[in-house]
Coordinates of C-alpha atoms in Angstrom, one line a residue:
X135 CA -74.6 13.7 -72.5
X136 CA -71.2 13.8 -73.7
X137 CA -71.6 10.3 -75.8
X138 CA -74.6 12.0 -77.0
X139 CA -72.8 15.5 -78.5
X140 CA -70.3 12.9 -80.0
X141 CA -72.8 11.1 -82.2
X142 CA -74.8 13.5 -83.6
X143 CA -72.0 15.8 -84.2
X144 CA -72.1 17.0 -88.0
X145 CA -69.1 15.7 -90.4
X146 CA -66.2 17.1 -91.2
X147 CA -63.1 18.6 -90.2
X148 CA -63.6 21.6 -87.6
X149 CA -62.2 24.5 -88.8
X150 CA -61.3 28.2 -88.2
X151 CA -60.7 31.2 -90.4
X152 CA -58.5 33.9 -90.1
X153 CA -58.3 36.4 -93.2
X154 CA -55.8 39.5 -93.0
X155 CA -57.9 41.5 -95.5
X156 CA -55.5 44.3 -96.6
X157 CA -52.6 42.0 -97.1
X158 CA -54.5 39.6 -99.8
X159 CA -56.5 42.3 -101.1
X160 CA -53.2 44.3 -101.9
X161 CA -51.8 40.9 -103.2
X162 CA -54.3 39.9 -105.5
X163 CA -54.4 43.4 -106.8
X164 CA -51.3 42.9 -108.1
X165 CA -52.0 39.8 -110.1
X166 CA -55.4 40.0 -111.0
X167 CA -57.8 43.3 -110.3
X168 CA -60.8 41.5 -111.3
X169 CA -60.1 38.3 -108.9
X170 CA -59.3 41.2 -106.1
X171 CA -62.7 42.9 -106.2
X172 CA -64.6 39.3 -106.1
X173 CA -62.6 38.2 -103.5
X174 CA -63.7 41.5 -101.4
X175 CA -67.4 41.7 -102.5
X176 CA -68.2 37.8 -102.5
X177 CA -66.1 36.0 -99.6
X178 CA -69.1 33.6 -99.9
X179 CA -68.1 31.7 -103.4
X180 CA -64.4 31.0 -102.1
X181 CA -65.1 30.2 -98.5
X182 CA -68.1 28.2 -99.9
X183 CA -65.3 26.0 -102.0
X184 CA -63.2 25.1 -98.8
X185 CA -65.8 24.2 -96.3
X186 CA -67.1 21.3 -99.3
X187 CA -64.1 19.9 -99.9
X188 CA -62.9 17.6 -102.9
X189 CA -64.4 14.2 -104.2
X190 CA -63.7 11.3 -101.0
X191 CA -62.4 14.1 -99.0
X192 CA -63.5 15.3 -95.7
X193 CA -65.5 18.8 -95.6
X194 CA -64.8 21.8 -93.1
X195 CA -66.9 23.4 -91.0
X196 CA -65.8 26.7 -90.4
X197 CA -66.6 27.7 -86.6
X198 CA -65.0 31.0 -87.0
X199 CA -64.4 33.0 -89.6
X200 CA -62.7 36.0 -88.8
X201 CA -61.3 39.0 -91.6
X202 CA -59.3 41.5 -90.1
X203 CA -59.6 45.3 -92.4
X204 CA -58.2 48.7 -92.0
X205 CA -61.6 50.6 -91.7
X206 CA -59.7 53.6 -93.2
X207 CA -59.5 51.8 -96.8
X208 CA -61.5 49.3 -96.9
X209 CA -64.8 50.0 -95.0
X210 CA -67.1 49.9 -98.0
X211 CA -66.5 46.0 -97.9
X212 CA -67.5 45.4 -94.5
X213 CA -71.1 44.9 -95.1
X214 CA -69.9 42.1 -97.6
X215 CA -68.0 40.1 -95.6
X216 CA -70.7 40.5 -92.4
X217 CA -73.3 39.4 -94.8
X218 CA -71.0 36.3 -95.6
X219 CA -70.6 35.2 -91.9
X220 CA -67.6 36.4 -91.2
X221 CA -66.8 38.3 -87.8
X222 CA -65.2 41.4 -89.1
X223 CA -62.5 43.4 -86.9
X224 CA -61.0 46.8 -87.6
X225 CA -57.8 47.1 -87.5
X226 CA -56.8 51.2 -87.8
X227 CA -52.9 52.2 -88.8
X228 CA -51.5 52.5 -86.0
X229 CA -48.2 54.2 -86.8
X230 CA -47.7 57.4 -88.8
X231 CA -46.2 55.1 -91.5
X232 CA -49.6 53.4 -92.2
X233 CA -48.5 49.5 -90.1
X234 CA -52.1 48.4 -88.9
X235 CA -53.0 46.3 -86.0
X236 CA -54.2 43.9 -87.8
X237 CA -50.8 41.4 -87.1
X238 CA -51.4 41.5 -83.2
X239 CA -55.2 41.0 -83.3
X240 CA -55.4 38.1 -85.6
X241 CA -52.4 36.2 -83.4
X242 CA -53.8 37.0 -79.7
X243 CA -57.8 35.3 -81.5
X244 CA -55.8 32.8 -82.9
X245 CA -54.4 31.7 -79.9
X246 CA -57.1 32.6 -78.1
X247 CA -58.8 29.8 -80.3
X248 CA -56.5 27.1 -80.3
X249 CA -56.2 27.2 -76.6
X250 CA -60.0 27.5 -75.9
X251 CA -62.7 25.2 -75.6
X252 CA -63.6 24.3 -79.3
X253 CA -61.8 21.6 -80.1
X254 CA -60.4 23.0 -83.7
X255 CA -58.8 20.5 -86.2
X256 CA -57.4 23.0 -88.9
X257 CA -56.2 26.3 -89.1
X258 CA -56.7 28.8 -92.6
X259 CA -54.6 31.9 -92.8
X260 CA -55.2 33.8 -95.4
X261 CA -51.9 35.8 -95.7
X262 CA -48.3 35.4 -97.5
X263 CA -46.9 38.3 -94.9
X264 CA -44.5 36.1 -93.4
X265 CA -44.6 37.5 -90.0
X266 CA -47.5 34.7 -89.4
X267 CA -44.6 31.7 -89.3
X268 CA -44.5 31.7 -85.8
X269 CA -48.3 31.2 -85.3
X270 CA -47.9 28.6 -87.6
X271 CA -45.2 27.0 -85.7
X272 CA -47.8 26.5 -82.8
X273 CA -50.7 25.4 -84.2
X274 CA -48.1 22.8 -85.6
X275 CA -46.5 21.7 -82.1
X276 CA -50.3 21.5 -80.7
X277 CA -51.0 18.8 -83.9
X278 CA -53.1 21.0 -86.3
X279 CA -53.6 20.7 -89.5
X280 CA -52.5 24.6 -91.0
X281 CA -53.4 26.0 -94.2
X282 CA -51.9 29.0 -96.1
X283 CA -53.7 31.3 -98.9
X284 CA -51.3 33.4 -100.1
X285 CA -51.9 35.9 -102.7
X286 CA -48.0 36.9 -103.6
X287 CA -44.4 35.6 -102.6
X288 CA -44.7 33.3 -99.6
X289 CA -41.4 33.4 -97.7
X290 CA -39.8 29.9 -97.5
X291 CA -40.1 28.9 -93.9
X292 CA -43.6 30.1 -93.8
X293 CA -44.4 27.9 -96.8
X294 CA -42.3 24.7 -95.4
X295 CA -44.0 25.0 -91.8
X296 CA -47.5 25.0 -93.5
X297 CA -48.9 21.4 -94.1
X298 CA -50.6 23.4 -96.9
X299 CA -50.3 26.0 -99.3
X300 CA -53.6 27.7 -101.9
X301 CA -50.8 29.3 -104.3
X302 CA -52.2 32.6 -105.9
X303 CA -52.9 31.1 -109.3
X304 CA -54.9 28.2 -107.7
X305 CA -56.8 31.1 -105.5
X306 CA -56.9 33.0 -108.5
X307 CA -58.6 30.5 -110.7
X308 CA -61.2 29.9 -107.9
X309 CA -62.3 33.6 -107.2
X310 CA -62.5 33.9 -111.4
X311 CA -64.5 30.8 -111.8
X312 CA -61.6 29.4 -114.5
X313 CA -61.6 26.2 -113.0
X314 CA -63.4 23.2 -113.7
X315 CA -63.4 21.7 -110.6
X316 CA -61.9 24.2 -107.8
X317 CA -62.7 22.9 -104.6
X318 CA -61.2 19.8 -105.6
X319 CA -57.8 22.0 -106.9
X320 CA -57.6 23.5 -103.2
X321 CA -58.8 20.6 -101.1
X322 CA -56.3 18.0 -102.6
X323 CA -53.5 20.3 -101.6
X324 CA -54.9 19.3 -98.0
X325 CA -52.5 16.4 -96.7
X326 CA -53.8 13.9 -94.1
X327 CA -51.5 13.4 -91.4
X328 CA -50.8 9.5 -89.8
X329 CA -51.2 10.6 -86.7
X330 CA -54.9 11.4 -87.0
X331 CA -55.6 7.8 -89.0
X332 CA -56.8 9.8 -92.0
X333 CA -56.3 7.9 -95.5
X334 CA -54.6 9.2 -97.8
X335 CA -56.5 10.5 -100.9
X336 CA -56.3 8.8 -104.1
X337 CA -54.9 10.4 -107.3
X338 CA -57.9 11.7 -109.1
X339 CA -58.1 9.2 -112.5
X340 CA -60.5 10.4 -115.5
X341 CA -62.4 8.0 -117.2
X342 CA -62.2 10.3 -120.5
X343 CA -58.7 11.0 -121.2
X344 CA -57.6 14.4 -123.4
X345 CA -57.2 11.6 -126.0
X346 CA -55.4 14.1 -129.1
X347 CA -53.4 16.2 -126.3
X348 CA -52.1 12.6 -124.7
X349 CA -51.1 11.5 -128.6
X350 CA -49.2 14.3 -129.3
X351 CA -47.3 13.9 -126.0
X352 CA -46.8 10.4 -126.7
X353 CA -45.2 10.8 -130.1
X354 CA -42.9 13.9 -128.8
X355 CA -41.0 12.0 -126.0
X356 CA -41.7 8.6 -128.4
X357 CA -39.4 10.8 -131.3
X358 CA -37.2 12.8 -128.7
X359 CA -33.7 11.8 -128.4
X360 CA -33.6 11.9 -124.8
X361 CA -36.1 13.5 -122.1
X362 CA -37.6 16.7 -122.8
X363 CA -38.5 19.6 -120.7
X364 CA -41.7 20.1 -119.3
X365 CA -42.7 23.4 -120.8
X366 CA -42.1 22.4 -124.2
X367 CA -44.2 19.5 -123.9
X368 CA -47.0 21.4 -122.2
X369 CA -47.4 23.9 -125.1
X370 CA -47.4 21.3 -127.5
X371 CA -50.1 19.4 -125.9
X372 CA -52.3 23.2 -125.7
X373 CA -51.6 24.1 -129.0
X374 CA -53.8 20.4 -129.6
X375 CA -56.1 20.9 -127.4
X376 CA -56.4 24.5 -126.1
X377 CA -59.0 23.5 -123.4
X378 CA -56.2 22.2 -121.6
X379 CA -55.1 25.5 -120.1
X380 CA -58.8 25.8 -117.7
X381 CA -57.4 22.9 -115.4
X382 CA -55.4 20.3 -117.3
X383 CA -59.1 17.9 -117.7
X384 CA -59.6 18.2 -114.1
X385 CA -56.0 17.7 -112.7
X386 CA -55.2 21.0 -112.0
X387 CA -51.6 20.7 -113.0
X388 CA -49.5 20.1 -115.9
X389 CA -47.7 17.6 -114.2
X390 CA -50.4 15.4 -112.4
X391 CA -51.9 15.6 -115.8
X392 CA -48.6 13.8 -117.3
X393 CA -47.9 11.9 -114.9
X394 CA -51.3 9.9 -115.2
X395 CA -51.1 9.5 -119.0
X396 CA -49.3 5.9 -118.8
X397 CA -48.4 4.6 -122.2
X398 CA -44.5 4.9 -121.1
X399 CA -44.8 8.5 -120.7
X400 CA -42.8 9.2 -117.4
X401 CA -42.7 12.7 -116.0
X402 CA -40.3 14.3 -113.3
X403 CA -41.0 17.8 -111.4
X404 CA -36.6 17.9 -111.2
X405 CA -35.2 21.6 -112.0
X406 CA -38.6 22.7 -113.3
X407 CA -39.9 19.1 -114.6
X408 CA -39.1 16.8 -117.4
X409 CA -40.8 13.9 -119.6
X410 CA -39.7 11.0 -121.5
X411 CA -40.3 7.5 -123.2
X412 CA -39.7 5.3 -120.2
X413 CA -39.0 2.4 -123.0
X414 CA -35.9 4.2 -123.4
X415 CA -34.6 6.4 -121.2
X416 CA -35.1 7.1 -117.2
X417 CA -34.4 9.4 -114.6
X418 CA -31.1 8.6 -114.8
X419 CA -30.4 10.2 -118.3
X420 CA -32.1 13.5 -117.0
X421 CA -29.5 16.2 -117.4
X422 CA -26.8 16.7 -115.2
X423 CA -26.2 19.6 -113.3
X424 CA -22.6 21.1 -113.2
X425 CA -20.5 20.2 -110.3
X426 CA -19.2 23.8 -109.8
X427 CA -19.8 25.2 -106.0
X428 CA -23.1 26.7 -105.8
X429 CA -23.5 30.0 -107.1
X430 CA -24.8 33.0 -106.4
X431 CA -28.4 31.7 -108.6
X432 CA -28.6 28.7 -106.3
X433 CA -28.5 30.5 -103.1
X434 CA -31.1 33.2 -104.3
X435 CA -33.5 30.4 -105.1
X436 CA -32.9 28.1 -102.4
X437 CA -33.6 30.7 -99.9
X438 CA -36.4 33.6 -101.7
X439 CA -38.0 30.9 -104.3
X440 CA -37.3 33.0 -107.0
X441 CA -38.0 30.6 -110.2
X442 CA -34.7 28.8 -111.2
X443 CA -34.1 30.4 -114.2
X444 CA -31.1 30.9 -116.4
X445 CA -29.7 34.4 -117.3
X446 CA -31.0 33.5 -121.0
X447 CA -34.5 32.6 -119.8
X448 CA -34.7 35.2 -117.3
X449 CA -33.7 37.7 -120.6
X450 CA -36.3 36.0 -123.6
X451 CA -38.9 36.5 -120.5
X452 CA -38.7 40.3 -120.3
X453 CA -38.5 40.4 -123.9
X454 CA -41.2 38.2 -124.8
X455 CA -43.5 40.6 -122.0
X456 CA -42.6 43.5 -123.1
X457 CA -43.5 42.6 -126.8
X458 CA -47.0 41.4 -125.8
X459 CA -47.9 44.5 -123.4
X460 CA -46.8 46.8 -126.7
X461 CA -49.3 45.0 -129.0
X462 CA -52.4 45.1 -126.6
X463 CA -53.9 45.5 -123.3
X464 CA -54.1 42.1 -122.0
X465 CA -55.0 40.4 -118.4
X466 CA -52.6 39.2 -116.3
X467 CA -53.5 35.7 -116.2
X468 CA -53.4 36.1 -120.1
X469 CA -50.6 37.7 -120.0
X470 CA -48.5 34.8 -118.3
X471 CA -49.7 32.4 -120.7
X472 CA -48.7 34.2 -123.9
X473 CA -45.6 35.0 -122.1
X474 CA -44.7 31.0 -121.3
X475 CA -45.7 30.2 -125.4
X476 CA -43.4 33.2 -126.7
X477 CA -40.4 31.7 -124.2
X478 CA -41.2 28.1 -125.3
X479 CA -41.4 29.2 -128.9
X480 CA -38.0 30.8 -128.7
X481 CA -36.2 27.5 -127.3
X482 CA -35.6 29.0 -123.6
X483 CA -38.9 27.6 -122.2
X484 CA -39.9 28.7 -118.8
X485 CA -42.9 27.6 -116.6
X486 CA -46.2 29.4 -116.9
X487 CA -45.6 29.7 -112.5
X488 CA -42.3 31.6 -112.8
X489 CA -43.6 34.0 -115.6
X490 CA -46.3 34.6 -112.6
X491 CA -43.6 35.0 -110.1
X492 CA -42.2 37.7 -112.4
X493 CA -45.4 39.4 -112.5
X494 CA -46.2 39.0 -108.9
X495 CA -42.7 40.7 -108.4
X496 CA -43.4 43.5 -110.2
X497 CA -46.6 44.3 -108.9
X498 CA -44.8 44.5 -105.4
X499 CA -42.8 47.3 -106.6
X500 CA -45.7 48.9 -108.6
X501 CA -44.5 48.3 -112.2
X502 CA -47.1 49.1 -114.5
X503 CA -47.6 46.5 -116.9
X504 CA -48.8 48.4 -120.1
X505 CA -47.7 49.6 -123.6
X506 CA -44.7 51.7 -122.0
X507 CA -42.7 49.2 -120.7
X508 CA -39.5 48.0 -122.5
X509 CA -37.8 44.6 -121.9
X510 CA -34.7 46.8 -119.9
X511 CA -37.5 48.5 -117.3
X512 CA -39.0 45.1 -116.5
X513 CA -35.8 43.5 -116.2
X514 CA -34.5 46.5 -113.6
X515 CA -37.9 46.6 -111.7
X516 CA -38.0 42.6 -111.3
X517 CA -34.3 42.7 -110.1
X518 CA -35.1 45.3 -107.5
X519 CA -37.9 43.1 -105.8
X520 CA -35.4 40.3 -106.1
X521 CA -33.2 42.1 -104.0
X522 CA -35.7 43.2 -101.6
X523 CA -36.3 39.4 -101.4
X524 CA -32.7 38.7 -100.4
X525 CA -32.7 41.5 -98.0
X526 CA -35.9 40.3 -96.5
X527 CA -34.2 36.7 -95.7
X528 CA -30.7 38.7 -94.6
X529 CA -28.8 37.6 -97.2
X530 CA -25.4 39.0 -97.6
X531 CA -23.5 39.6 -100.2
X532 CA -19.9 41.4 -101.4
X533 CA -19.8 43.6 -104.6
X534 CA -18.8 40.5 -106.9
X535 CA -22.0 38.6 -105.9
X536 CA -24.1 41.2 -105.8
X537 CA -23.1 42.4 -109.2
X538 CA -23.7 38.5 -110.1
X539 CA -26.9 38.9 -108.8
X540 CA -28.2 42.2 -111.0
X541 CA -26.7 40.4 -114.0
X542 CA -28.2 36.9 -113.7
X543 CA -31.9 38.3 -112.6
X544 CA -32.0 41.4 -115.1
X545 CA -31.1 38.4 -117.6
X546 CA -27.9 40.0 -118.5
X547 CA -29.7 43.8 -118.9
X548 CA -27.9 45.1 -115.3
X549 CA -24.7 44.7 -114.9
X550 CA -23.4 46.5 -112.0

C-alpha cells in the first residue's frame, strides 16, 4: 500500500500556507490601494501563481492554506477567501490597544503542521512582521524549504533566515497583473537546496533580445570612461524602449536583464550595482569606498536595510517627490518610477527599490502622499520611520550620532 501512495502521488512540491491577513493587507495599503483590495477580494489569482510555478520548475501543492483576520475589520472578506480554499480563522484584538491573536494562532498551526503527519516540503508566510523569525528558525532546523511574502520592511534576520523572499514590488506586480510572466518572477526566487538533490534552475535566456535597449547600453559603457552606475544605465535603456519597465523582457530585474546581454557588457549588483565594457575595465576599477571607520550610514543600513543612499541622494529624492505629487495625482508604483528618472536626471541616481523603500516608509507613519507635501515634510516623516527602524533593532546611539542620523536620512533638511 505504501509503495502504492508513493507512485501515484501527484507532482510537486507539498506545500502549506499561512497568511496573517491584517498585517499584509495594512502593508500593501500603504504601497499600492488597488493591489490591496485584489489581494483581499481575489486570493485565488496570487495563490494560483505559486502553486504553478516557473518554466522547469517544480509546482506546489498547497495542502493548507490558512489566512488568519481580525473579524472586527475585515469580515466582509471572509467569504472571499473561503470561496478561494482557504481555511479562515478569526483572530479578535485581544488587548485594549487593538494586538490580535493572530501571532499565537498562526505559530501553534504552524507547528502543529510541521510536526504532524503530512509530510510538508515548504513553508509560505505571508508577513514582514518580524515576530515570525523564530518560526522560521524551525522550519529551517527541521530542513524545509521557507518562503516569505512581505508587503513592507522585512527586518534583516527574518529576511536572512528565509531561503526566500516575494519582495512587495514583485507581489505587487503580481496582484496588478503588470507582469509579463509572474509566476516565473516569484518561483525563481525559490532556491533548491543540495541536500534534497534538486537541480538548480537555469538562468532564463530569451531568444528575442530588447535589441535597441541592448544597443544603447552597449554604446554607453562602450563610450564611458570607466564603469557606470546602474541607475543611469537603466533609464537610458527605458527611455529606448519604454516596454522595459513591465518586467525587463521577461527577466524581472534590471540586473538579470544586464547581466545576460553579453557583448562585453559586464554588470555588478556592488553598492547598488554597476556596468561596464569588460574590454576595458573590470571589477577591479569599480569605485572605491573610503577607508574611514564605518559611520553612522553604514550601521543604519547594515542592520534596518534602509537603501544606502548619500545625504545628496537621499535630499534630490524628497525633492524630486515632492515636485511630482504637486503636479498631479499619480499611483504609487508611478510614482517611484518618475521619482528614480527625476534623481537619475539630476546626476544623483538612486534605484527605483529604494525610492519604494522611501514610500513604504512613509506609509508606515501615515504620510499622505498628495499635493501638500513639501520636500522638508517628506524628509522629516521618512527620518522618523528610520528611527523607529533603529529602535526596533535596539540600536543605540549618543547625541552626535543621532544628530548624524537626522541629518544624513532627512538628506541634510534635519539637523538636530
Amino acid at each position: 500500500m505504501d509503495e502504492a501512495r508513493t507512485t501515484t502521488r501527484r507532482p510537486g512540491l507539498r506545500a502549506a500556507m499561512f497568511v496573517d491577513f491584517d498585517n499584509v493587507y495594512l502593508g500593501l495599503q500603504a504601497l499600492d490601494p488597488q493591489a490591496a483590495r485584489r489581494f483581499a477580494e481575489d486570493p485565488k489569482h496570487w495563490a494560483d501563481a505559486l502553486s504553478a510555478g516557473g518554466p522547469g520548475e517544480d509546482s506546489r501543492r498547497f495542502l493548507i492554506r490558512n489566512c488568519y483576520l481580525n473579524p472586527v475589520a475585515f469580515s466582509k472578506y471572509r467569504t472571499y477567501w473561503t470561496r478561494a480554499g482557504f481555511r479562515v480563522i478569526d483572530c479578535p484584538s485581544l488587548t485594549q490597544r487593538g494586538k490580535s491573536s493572530t501571532d499565537i494562532n498562526l505559530v501553534l498551526d504552524a507547528m502543529d503542521t510541521l510536526t504532524g503527519v503530512s509530510e510538508i516540503d515548504e513553508f509560505f508566510i505571508a508577513s514582514a512582521d518580524a515576530d515570525f523569525t523564530s518560526l522560521i528558525q524551525r522550519f529551517r532546523a527541521a530542513d524545509k524549504l521557507t518562503t516569505v511574502i512581505a508587503a513592507g520592511a522585512v527586518a534583516f534576520a527574518y529576511r536572512e533566515m528565509a531561503d526566500s523572499v516575494v519582495e512587495s514590488h514583485d507581489f505587487v506586480a503580481i496582484l496588478n497583473g503588470t507582469t509579463a510572466e509572474p509566476i516565473h518572477a516569484v518561483a525563481s526566487v525559490q532556491p533548491q537546496r543540495e541536500a534534497q538533490g534538486a537541480a538548480k534552475t537555469k538562468p532564463k535566456t530569451k531568444s528575442k533580445p530588447v535589441s535597441a535597449a541592448i544597443r544603447e547600453v552597449c554604446d554607453l559603457v562602450r563610450t564611458a570612461p570607466g564603469p557606470v552606475v546602474g541607475a543611469m544605465v537603466a533609464h537610458r535603456a527605458l527611455t529606448v524602449d519604454p516596454s522595459l519597465k513591465t518586467d525587463w523582457g521577461g527577466f524581472g530585474k534590471f540586473g538579470t536583464w544586464v547581466a545576460q546581454i553579453g557583448q562585453g557588457v559586464e554588470y555588478s549588483p556592488s553598492r547598488g550595482g554597476w556596468v561596464w565594457d569588460g574590454q576595458r575595465f573590470s571589477s577591479d576599477d569599480l569605485p572605491v569606498e573610503a577607508e574611514a571607520e564605518p559611520g553612522i550610514e553604514e550601521r543604519v543600513t547594515r542592520v534596518t536595510d534602509v537603501p544606502a543612499l548619500s545625504e545628496a541622494q537621499f535630499r534630490q529624492l524628497f525633492q524630486a517627490m515632492a515636485a511630482r505629487l504637486q503636479e498631479q495625482p499619480v499611483n504609487r508604483s508611478d510614482l517611484s518610477r518618475l521619482v528614480r528618472d527625476d534623481c537619475v536626471t539630476a546626476g544623483q541616481p538612486v534605484s527605483r527599490g529604494a525610492v519604494n523603500f522611501v514610500i513604504q516608509g512613509l506609509g508606515y507613519v501615515n504620510f499622505q502622499l498628495d499635493e501638500t507635501a513639501t520636500a522638508e515634510a517628506l524628509a522629516a516623516a521618512w527620518t522618523d520611520d528610520v528611527e523607529e527602524l533603529c529602535r526596533v533593532a535596539l540600536m543605540e546611539f549618543d547625541d552626535g550620532e543621532r544628530q548624524s542620523l537626522r541629518r544624513w536620512a532627512s538628506g541634510g533638511f534635519l539637523s538636530a
